CSV table of C-alpha atoms and ligand atoms in Angstrom, one decimal:
chain,number,residue,atom,x,y,z
A,1,GLN,CA,8.2,-51.4,13.3
A,2,TRP,CA,10.6,-50.5,10.6
A,3,GLU,CA,10.2,-51.6,7.1
A,4,GLU,CA,13.0,-52.2,4.7
A,5,VAL,CA,12.8,-50.2,1.6
A,6,GLU,CA,15.4,-50.5,-1.0
A,7,SER,CA,17.0,-53.9,-0.8
A,8,SER,CA,17.3,-57.1,1.2
A,9,LEU,CA,20.1,-57.4,3.6
A,10,PHE,CA,20.2,-61.1,3.3
A,11,MET,CA,23.0,-61.0,1.0
A,12,SER,CA,25.3,-63.9,0.4
A,13,SER,CA,28.8,-63.7,-0.9
A,14,GLN,CA,29.2,-65.7,-4.0
A,15,SER,CA,32.9,-66.2,-3.5
A,16,GLY,CA,32.5,-68.1,-0.3
A,17,VAL,CA,33.1,-67.4,3.4
A,18,PRO,CA,34.5,-65.8,5.4
A,19,VAL,CA,33.4,-62.2,4.7
A,20,VAL,CA,33.5,-59.0,6.7
A,21,TRP,CA,30.6,-56.5,6.8
A,22,HIS,CA,31.0,-52.8,7.3
A,23,LEU,CA,28.4,-50.0,7.9
A,24,ASN,CA,29.4,-46.6,6.4
A,25,ARG,CA,33.0,-48.0,6.1
A,26,SER,CA,33.2,-48.8,9.7
A,27,ALA,CA,33.4,-52.2,11.4
A,28,ALA,CA,30.9,-51.1,14.1
A,29,LEU,CA,27.6,-52.8,13.3
A,30,PRO,CA,24.2,-52.9,15.1
A,31,LEU,CA,23.2,-56.1,16.8
A,32,HIS,CA,23.6,-58.8,14.1
A,33,ARG,CA,24.8,-62.2,13.1
A,34,VAL,CA,26.5,-63.5,9.9
A,35,THR,CA,25.1,-66.8,8.5
A,36,SER,CA,27.3,-69.6,7.3
A,37,GLU,CA,26.8,-68.3,3.7
A,38,GLY,CA,28.1,-64.9,4.7
A,39,SER,CA,24.7,-63.1,4.9
A,40,LEU,CA,24.2,-60.3,7.4
A,41,VAL,CA,21.1,-60.5,9.6
A,42,LEU,CA,20.3,-57.4,11.6
A,43,LEU,CA,18.6,-58.6,14.8
A,44,HIS,CA,17.2,-55.4,16.3
A,45,VAL,CA,16.8,-52.6,13.8
A,46,GLU,CA,16.6,-49.0,15.0
A,47,HIS,CA,16.3,-46.1,12.7
A,48,SER,CA,20.0,-45.4,13.3
A,49,ALA,CA,20.8,-48.7,11.5
A,50,GLN,CA,20.3,-47.2,8.1
A,51,GLY,CA,23.3,-46.5,5.9
A,52,ASP,CA,25.6,-48.2,3.4
A,53,TYR,CA,26.4,-51.8,4.2
A,54,SER,CA,29.5,-53.3,2.4
A,55,CYS,CA,30.7,-56.8,2.3
A,56,TYR,CA,34.5,-57.6,1.9
A,57,ASP,CA,36.3,-60.9,1.5
A,58,SER,CA,39.3,-61.9,3.6
A,59,GLN,CA,41.7,-60.1,1.2
A,60,GLY,CA,39.7,-56.9,1.7
A,61,LEU,CA,38.1,-56.9,-1.7
A,62,LEU,CA,34.7,-55.3,-1.9
A,63,LEU,CA,32.2,-58.0,-2.9
A,64,HIS,CA,28.9,-56.2,-2.5
A,65,SER,CA,27.3,-53.0,-1.2
A,66,VAL,CA,23.8,-52.1,-0.4
A,67,ARG,CA,22.0,-49.0,1.0
A,68,LEU,CA,19.5,-49.5,3.8
A,69,ARG,CA,16.8,-47.0,4.3
A,70,LEU,CA,14.2,-47.3,7.0
A,71,GLY,CA,10.8,-45.7,7.2
A,72,HIS,CA,7.1,-46.0,7.4
A,73,PRO,CA,4.4,-46.1,4.7
A,74,PRO,CA,2.4,-42.9,4.5
A,75,GLY,CA,-0.4,-42.2,6.9
A,76,LEU,CA,-3.3,-39.7,6.8
A,77,LEU,CA,-2.6,-36.0,6.1
A,78,ASN,CA,-4.0,-33.0,8.0
A,79,ILE,CA,-5.1,-30.7,5.2
A,80,SER,CA,-6.0,-27.0,5.6
A,81,CYS,CA,-6.8,-24.4,3.1
A,82,GLN,CA,-6.3,-20.6,3.2
A,83,VAL,CA,-8.3,-18.3,1.0
A,84,PRO,CA,-6.9,-14.7,1.2
A,85,ASN,CA,-9.0,-13.4,-1.7
A,86,HIS,CA,-11.4,-14.5,-4.3
A,87,THR,CA,-8.8,-15.6,-6.8
A,88,HIS,CA,-6.5,-17.7,-4.7
A,89,VAL,CA,-6.7,-20.9,-2.6
A,90,ARG,CA,-3.7,-22.4,-0.9
A,91,CYS,CA,-4.0,-25.8,0.6
A,92,SER,CA,-1.3,-27.2,2.8
A,93,TRP,CA,-0.8,-30.4,4.7
A,94,VAL,CA,1.1,-32.0,7.5
A,95,GLU,CA,1.7,-35.7,7.9
A,96,SER,CA,0.2,-37.4,10.9
A,97,VAL,CA,3.0,-40.1,10.6
A,98,LYS,CA,6.6,-39.3,10.2
A,99,THR,CA,7.7,-41.6,7.4
A,100,PHE,CA,11.4,-40.7,7.2
A,101,LEU,CA,11.2,-41.3,3.5
A,102,PRO,CA,11.0,-39.1,0.4
A,103,ALA,CA,7.4,-38.8,-0.8
A,104,GLN,CA,5.5,-37.6,-3.8
A,105,TYR,CA,2.1,-35.9,-3.6
A,106,ASN,CA,-0.7,-35.3,-6.1
A,107,ALA,CA,-4.0,-33.6,-5.6
A,108,SER,CA,-7.4,-34.2,-7.1
A,109,PHE,CA,-8.6,-30.6,-6.8
A,110,ARG,CA,-7.4,-29.7,-10.3
A,111,PRO,CA,-5.5,-27.7,-11.2
A,112,CYS,CA,-3.8,-27.5,-7.8
A,113,VAL,CA,-0.3,-26.4,-8.6
A,114,MET,CA,2.0,-28.5,-6.4
A,115,ASP,CA,4.9,-27.2,-4.3
A,116,VAL,CA,6.1,-30.6,-2.8
A,117,ALA,CA,9.0,-29.0,-0.9
A,118,HIS,CA,6.7,-26.7,1.0
A,119,LYS,CA,3.8,-29.3,1.2
A,120,HIS,CA,1.2,-27.0,-0.3
A,121,CYS,CA,-0.6,-26.5,-3.6
A,122,ASP,CA,-2.3,-23.4,-5.1
A,123,VAL,CA,-5.5,-23.1,-7.0
A,124,TYR,CA,-5.9,-19.9,-9.0
A,125,HIS,CA,-9.4,-18.5,-9.9
A,126,PRO,CA,-11.3,-21.2,-8.0
A,127,ALA,CA,-15.0,-21.7,-8.7
A,128,PHE,CA,-16.4,-19.8,-5.8
A,129,TRP,CA,-20.0,-20.4,-6.8
A,130,GLN,CA,-19.5,-24.2,-6.4
A,131,THR,CA,-20.6,-24.5,-2.7
A,132,ILE,CA,-18.6,-27.6,-1.7
A,133,HIS,CA,-15.1,-28.5,-2.9
A,134,THR,CA,-13.4,-31.8,-2.2
A,135,LEU,CA,-9.7,-31.9,-2.1
A,136,SER,CA,-7.9,-35.2,-2.1
A,137,VAL,CA,-4.1,-35.4,-1.6
A,138,THR,CA,-2.3,-38.6,-2.2
A,139,GLU,CA,1.1,-39.3,-0.6
A,140,THR,CA,3.3,-41.9,-2.1
A,141,ASN,CA,6.6,-43.3,-0.9
A,142,GLY,CA,8.7,-46.4,-1.4
A,143,LEU,CA,6.4,-48.3,1.0
A,144,GLY,CA,3.0,-47.4,-0.3
A,145,SER,CA,0.5,-44.6,-0.8
A,146,LYS,CA,-2.4,-43.1,1.0
A,147,SER,CA,-5.1,-40.6,0.1
A,148,THR,CA,-6.7,-38.0,2.4
A,149,SER,CA,-9.8,-36.2,1.4
A,150,ASP,CA,-11.2,-32.9,2.8
A,151,ARG,CA,-14.4,-31.1,1.9
A,152,PHE,CA,-14.7,-27.4,2.4
A,153,ARG,CA,-16.6,-24.3,1.3
A,154,LEU,CA,-14.5,-21.6,-0.1
A,155,HIS,CA,-16.8,-18.7,1.0
A,156,GLU,CA,-16.5,-19.9,4.6
A,157,LEU,CA,-12.7,-20.1,4.3
A,158,LEU,CA,-12.4,-16.7,2.8
A,159,LYS,CA,-10.2,-14.8,5.3
A,160,PRO,CA,-8.3,-11.6,4.2
A,161,ASP,CA,-4.8,-10.9,5.4
A,162,PRO,CA,-4.7,-8.2,8.1
A,163,PRO,CA,-4.9,-4.5,7.1
A,164,GLU,CA,-1.5,-3.1,6.4
A,165,SER,CA,0.4,0.1,7.2
A,166,VAL,CA,-1.9,0.7,10.2
A,167,LEU,CA,-1.1,4.1,11.7
A,168,VAL,CA,-2.5,5.8,14.9
A,169,GLN,CA,-1.9,9.5,15.4
A,170,GLN,CA,-2.7,12.2,17.9
A,171,LEU,CA,-5.0,15.0,16.7
A,172,GLU,CA,-3.4,18.3,17.7
A,173,GLY,CA,-5.6,20.3,20.0
A,174,TYR,CA,-7.8,17.3,21.1
A,175,SER,CA,-6.8,15.4,24.2
A,176,GLN,CA,-9.4,12.7,23.7
A,177,ARG,CA,-9.0,12.0,20.0
A,178,LEU,CA,-6.9,9.6,17.9
A,179,THR,CA,-6.8,9.1,14.2
A,180,VAL,CA,-6.5,5.5,12.9
A,181,SER,CA,-5.6,4.9,9.3
A,182,TRP,CA,-4.7,1.7,7.3
A,183,ASN,CA,-4.3,0.2,3.9
A,184,PHE,CA,-6.2,-2.7,2.4
A,185,PRO,CA,-4.2,-5.9,2.7
A,186,SER,CA,-2.0,-6.1,-0.4
A,187,SER,CA,-3.4,-9.5,-1.3
A,188,TRP,CA,-6.9,-8.1,-1.6
A,189,PRO,CA,-7.9,-6.7,-4.9
A,190,LEU,CA,-8.6,-2.9,-4.8
A,191,HIS,CA,-11.8,-3.1,-6.6
A,192,THR,CA,-15.3,-1.9,-5.8
A,193,ALA,CA,-16.6,-5.4,-6.5
A,194,PHE,CA,-14.7,-6.6,-3.4
A,195,PRO,CA,-15.5,-4.3,-0.5
A,196,LEU,CA,-14.0,-4.9,3.0
A,197,VAL,CA,-15.4,-3.9,6.3
A,198,PHE,CA,-12.9,-3.0,9.0
A,199,HIS,CA,-13.1,-3.5,12.7
A,200,ILE,CA,-11.1,-1.1,14.9
A,201,ARG,CA,-10.7,-1.8,18.6
A,202,TYR,CA,-8.9,0.3,21.2
A,203,ARG,CA,-8.5,0.6,25.0
A,204,PRO,CA,-6.4,2.5,27.5
A,205,LEU,CA,-3.3,0.4,28.3
A,206,GLY,CA,-4.2,-1.8,31.3
A,207,SER,CA,-8.0,-1.8,30.7
A,208,MET,CA,-9.8,-5.1,30.1
A,209,TYR,CA,-12.5,-3.7,27.9
A,210,TRP,CA,-12.1,-2.8,24.2
A,211,SER,CA,-14.1,-0.1,22.5
A,212,GLU,CA,-15.0,-0.8,18.9
A,213,ILE,CA,-15.7,1.0,15.7
A,214,TYR,CA,-16.7,-0.5,12.3
A,215,SER,CA,-15.8,1.3,9.2
A,216,GLU,CA,-15.6,0.8,5.4
A,217,GLU,CA,-13.1,3.5,5.0
A,218,SER,CA,-9.8,4.8,6.4
A,219,PRO,CA,-9.2,6.9,8.4
A,220,VAL,CA,-11.4,6.8,11.4
A,221,VAL,CA,-11.4,9.2,14.4
A,222,ILE,CA,-11.6,7.9,17.9
A,223,SER,CA,-13.3,10.7,19.9
A,224,ASP,CA,-13.6,9.2,23.4
A,225,ALA,CA,-10.0,8.3,24.2
A,226,LEU,CA,-9.0,8.7,27.8
A,227,ALA,CA,-7.0,12.0,28.0
A,228,GLY,CA,-3.3,11.5,28.9
A,229,HIS,CA,-3.3,7.7,28.7
A,230,LEU,CA,-1.5,5.3,26.3
A,231,HIS,CA,-4.0,3.4,24.1
A,232,GLN,CA,-3.7,0.0,22.4
A,233,VAL,CA,-5.2,0.0,18.9
A,234,GLN,CA,-5.7,-2.8,16.4
A,235,VAL,CA,-7.6,-3.2,13.1
A,236,ARG,CA,-8.9,-6.3,11.2
A,237,ALA,CA,-10.8,-6.9,8.0
A,238,ARG,CA,-13.6,-9.0,6.6
A,239,ASP,CA,-15.3,-9.4,3.2
A,240,GLU,CA,-18.3,-7.0,3.5
A,241,VAL,CA,-20.7,-9.0,1.3
A,242,ASN,CA,-20.1,-12.5,2.6
A,243,ASN,CA,-21.3,-12.9,6.2
A,244,GLU,CA,-20.0,-16.5,6.4
A,245,SER,CA,-16.4,-15.5,5.7
A,246,GLN,CA,-13.9,-15.0,8.4
A,247,TRP,CA,-12.3,-12.0,10.0
A,248,SER,CA,-8.6,-11.5,9.3
A,249,ASP,CA,-6.1,-11.7,12.1
A,250,TRP,CA,-5.7,-8.5,14.0
A,251,SER,CA,-3.0,-6.1,12.9
A,252,PRO,CA,-0.1,-5.8,15.4
A,253,LEU,CA,-0.9,-3.8,18.6
A,254,LEU,CA,0.0,-0.1,18.3
A,255,LEU,CA,0.5,2.1,21.4
A,256,VAL,CA,-0.4,5.8,21.2
A,257,ARG,CA,-1.2,8.6,23.6
A,258,PRO,CA,-3.6,11.3,22.7
A,259,TRP,CA,-2.4,14.9,22.3
A,260,LYS,CA,-1.5,16.9,25.4
A,261,GLY,CA,-1.5,20.7,25.4
A,262,GLN,CA,1.2,22.7,27.2
A,263,ALA,CA,-1.1,23.6,30.0
A,264,GLU,CA,-2.0,20.0,30.7
A,265,LYS,CA,1.6,19.0,31.0
A,266,PRO,CA,2.5,19.2,34.7
A,267,SER,CA,5.7,17.3,35.3
A,268,SER,CA,6.5,16.4,39.0
A,269,VAL,CA,8.8,19.4,39.3
A,270,ASN,CA,6.3,21.8,37.8
A,271,GLN,CA,3.7,20.5,40.2
A,272,ASP,CA,5.8,21.4,43.3
A,273,GLU,CA,6.4,24.9,41.9
A,274,GLY,CA,2.6,25.1,41.3
A,275,ASN,CA,1.9,24.2,44.9
A,276,LEU,CA,4.3,26.8,46.2
A,277,GLY,CA,2.6,29.4,44.0
A,278,LEU,CA,-0.7,28.3,45.4
A,279,VAL,CA,0.5,28.8,49.0
A,280,ILE,CA,1.8,32.3,48.2
A,281,VAL,CA,-1.5,33.2,46.6
A,282,LEU,CA,-3.4,31.9,49.6
A,283,VAL,CA,-1.3,33.8,52.1
A,284,LEU,CA,-1.6,37.0,50.1
A,285,PHE,CA,-5.4,36.4,49.8
A,286,SER,CA,-5.7,35.9,53.6
A,287,LEU,CA,-3.7,39.1,54.2
A,288,VAL,CA,-6.0,41.1,51.9
A,289,ILE,CA,-9.0,39.7,53.7
A,290,LEU,CA,-7.5,40.4,57.1
A,291,ILE,CA,-6.7,44.0,56.1
A,292,THR,CA,-10.2,44.5,54.6
A,293,VAL,CA,-11.9,43.1,57.8
A,294,LEU,CA,-9.7,45.3,60.0
A,295,SER,CA,-10.5,48.4,57.9
A,296,LEU,CA,-14.2,47.6,58.0
A,297,VAL,CA,-14.1,47.2,61.8
A,298,PHE,CA,-12.3,50.5,62.1
A,299,VAL,CA,-14.8,52.3,59.8
A,300,VAL,CA,-17.8,50.8,61.7
A,301,TRP,CA,-16.2,51.8,65.0
A,302,VAL,CA,-15.6,55.4,63.8
A,303,ARG,CA,-19.2,55.7,62.4
A,304,GLN,CA,-20.6,54.3,65.6
A,305,LYS,CA,-18.9,57.0,67.6
A,306,ARG,CA,-20.2,59.7,65.3
A,307,ARG,CA,-23.7,58.3,65.3
A,308,ASP,CA,-23.8,58.3,69.2
A,309,HIS,CA,-23.1,62.0,68.9
A,310,VAL,CA,-25.6,62.7,66.2
A,311,THR,CA,-28.6,60.7,67.6
A,312,VAL,CA,-29.9,63.4,70.0
A,313,GLN,CA,-30.0,66.1,67.3
A,314,GLU,CA,-31.8,63.7,64.9
A,315,LEU,CA,-34.4,62.8,67.5
A,316,ALA,CA,-35.0,66.5,68.1
A,317,SER,CA,-35.6,67.2,64.4
A,318,VAL,CA,-37.9,64.2,64.0
A,319,VAL,CA,-40.0,65.5,66.9
A,320,LYS,CA,-40.0,68.9,65.2
A,321,MET,CA,-41.2,67.5,61.9
A,322,LYS,CA,-44.0,65.5,63.5
A,323,SER,CA,-45.4,68.6,65.1
A,324,MET,CA,-45.4,70.5,61.8
A,325,PRO,CA,-48.9,70.8,60.2
A,326,ILE,CA,-49.4,69.0,56.9
B,1,NAG,C1,25.4,-44.0,7.9
B,1,NAG,O1,25.2,-43.0,7.0
B,1,NAG,C2,23.9,-42.6,6.8
B,1,NAG,C3,23.8,-41.6,5.7
B,1,NAG,O2,24.9,-41.7,4.8
B,1,NAG,C4,23.4,-42.0,8.1
B,1,NAG,O3,22.0,-41.7,8.0
B,1,NAG,C5,23.5,-43.1,9.2
B,1,NAG,O4,23.1,-42.5,10.4
B,1,NAG,C6,24.9,-43.5,9.3
B,1,NAG,N1,25.0,-44.6,10.3
B,1,NAG,C7,25.9,-44.7,11.2
B,1,NAG,C8,25.7,-45.8,12.2
B,1,NAG,O5,26.8,-43.9,11.3
B,2,NAG,C1,-1.8,-39.7,-7.9
B,2,NAG,O1,-0.8,-40.3,-8.7
B,2,NAG,C2,-0.9,-41.8,-8.8
B,2,NAG,C3,0.2,-42.3,-9.5
B,2,NAG,O2,1.0,-41.3,-10.1
B,2,NAG,C4,-2.3,-42.1,-9.4
B,2,NAG,O3,-2.4,-43.5,-9.4
B,2,NAG,C5,-3.4,-41.5,-8.6
B,2,NAG,O4,-4.6,-41.7,-9.2
B,2,NAG,C6,-3.2,-40.0,-8.4
B,2,NAG,N1,-4.2,-39.5,-7.5
B,2,NAG,C7,-4.8,-38.4,-7.7
B,2,NAG,C8,-5.7,-38.0,-6.7
B,2,NAG,O5,-4.7,-37.7,-8.8
B,3,NAG,C1,-4.6,-13.1,-4.0
B,3,NAG,O1,-3.7,-13.6,-3.0
B,3,NAG,C2,-2.6,-14.1,-3.5
B,3,NAG,C3,-1.8,-14.7,-2.3
B,3,NAG,O2,-1.5,-13.8,-1.3
B,3,NAG,C4,-1.8,-13.1,-4.2
B,3,NAG,O3,-0.6,-13.6,-4.8
B,3,NAG,C5,-2.6,-12.5,-5.4
B,3,NAG,O4,-2.0,-11.5,-6.0
B,3,NAG,C6,-3.9,-12.0,-4.8
B,3,NAG,N1,-4.8,-11.6,-5.8
B,3,NAG,C7,-5.2,-10.4,-6.0
B,3,NAG,C8,-6.2,-10.1,-7.2
B,3,NAG,O5,-4.9,-9.5,-5.3
């Protein structure tokens, strides 16, 4: 399973037997045997067996020393490329095999500027018009080398960074409006030749459904927010010209509540006072109605009494009028 890299352990001592072997200056060795010529043979090698092996003669004189490193030859790489704007491609890779050994890399996609420590390389001002690019990265270590190739289309990989400085604000006097503003991602050139379209989504906290707005410009006003509720708001961006490109990741979730006027701000205490007020108004109102009804009844009763008295006279005059000649 493990392959030996830097040297053979089958080392014999020229000055004859017996010899003593140490690993990292300690006499504790992994499972081994020493041959009649004084060679050390490791019988069952684990990764932990690596280190500095030294051989001493019976007087304690150092005869030989060797460093053992254990690892694997390179395997295939998983390559992915990020294209945050039209002038920059970054390709990075991860090994599918852990080799435990230092490695070197080179890339065929020239000039891909290598950063071996971070396992990525950068292409500046790539040829976007070339539809398919092939990137081949070769990993080389002490045990061998392996190349991995990947084909990709830059315009399909084009994916802006998320919009920056996203801000959601109340609009004073409007209980259903929110203003959303943002900046272009700083890695996107601020140039009319590279327009972005922005996708804004929002929903009351707890709702499953997003509402959406598309816009080319900041700010945008949301006019159908749910009054009095906290809202989640996010923005993302995409190259406006290139339909095959990708949407950026969403900006971080922001939480904002639309503006609430003084009148619409009943706290629980205020609500109780409000109810008490309502009861008093209702009682007063009932009293007024009661008094009105009583007064009406009294007036009707008084008029009725007077009418009983008057009716006879009226009848007499009606009869008189009828008998008058016209
Ligand atoms: C010996 O030292 C090397 C590095 O110097 C280390 O990787 C290895 O684990 C050590 N081995 C033992 C058995 O201590
Ligand atoms: C990588 O480097 C090795 C040796 O330095 C060379 O043989 C190989 O052709 C190079 N590969 C690429 C893809 O440039
Ligand atoms: C493109 O993106 C890279 C990486 O984020 C950045 O360094 C570079 O300045 C950007 N180019 C432009 C023109 O904004």
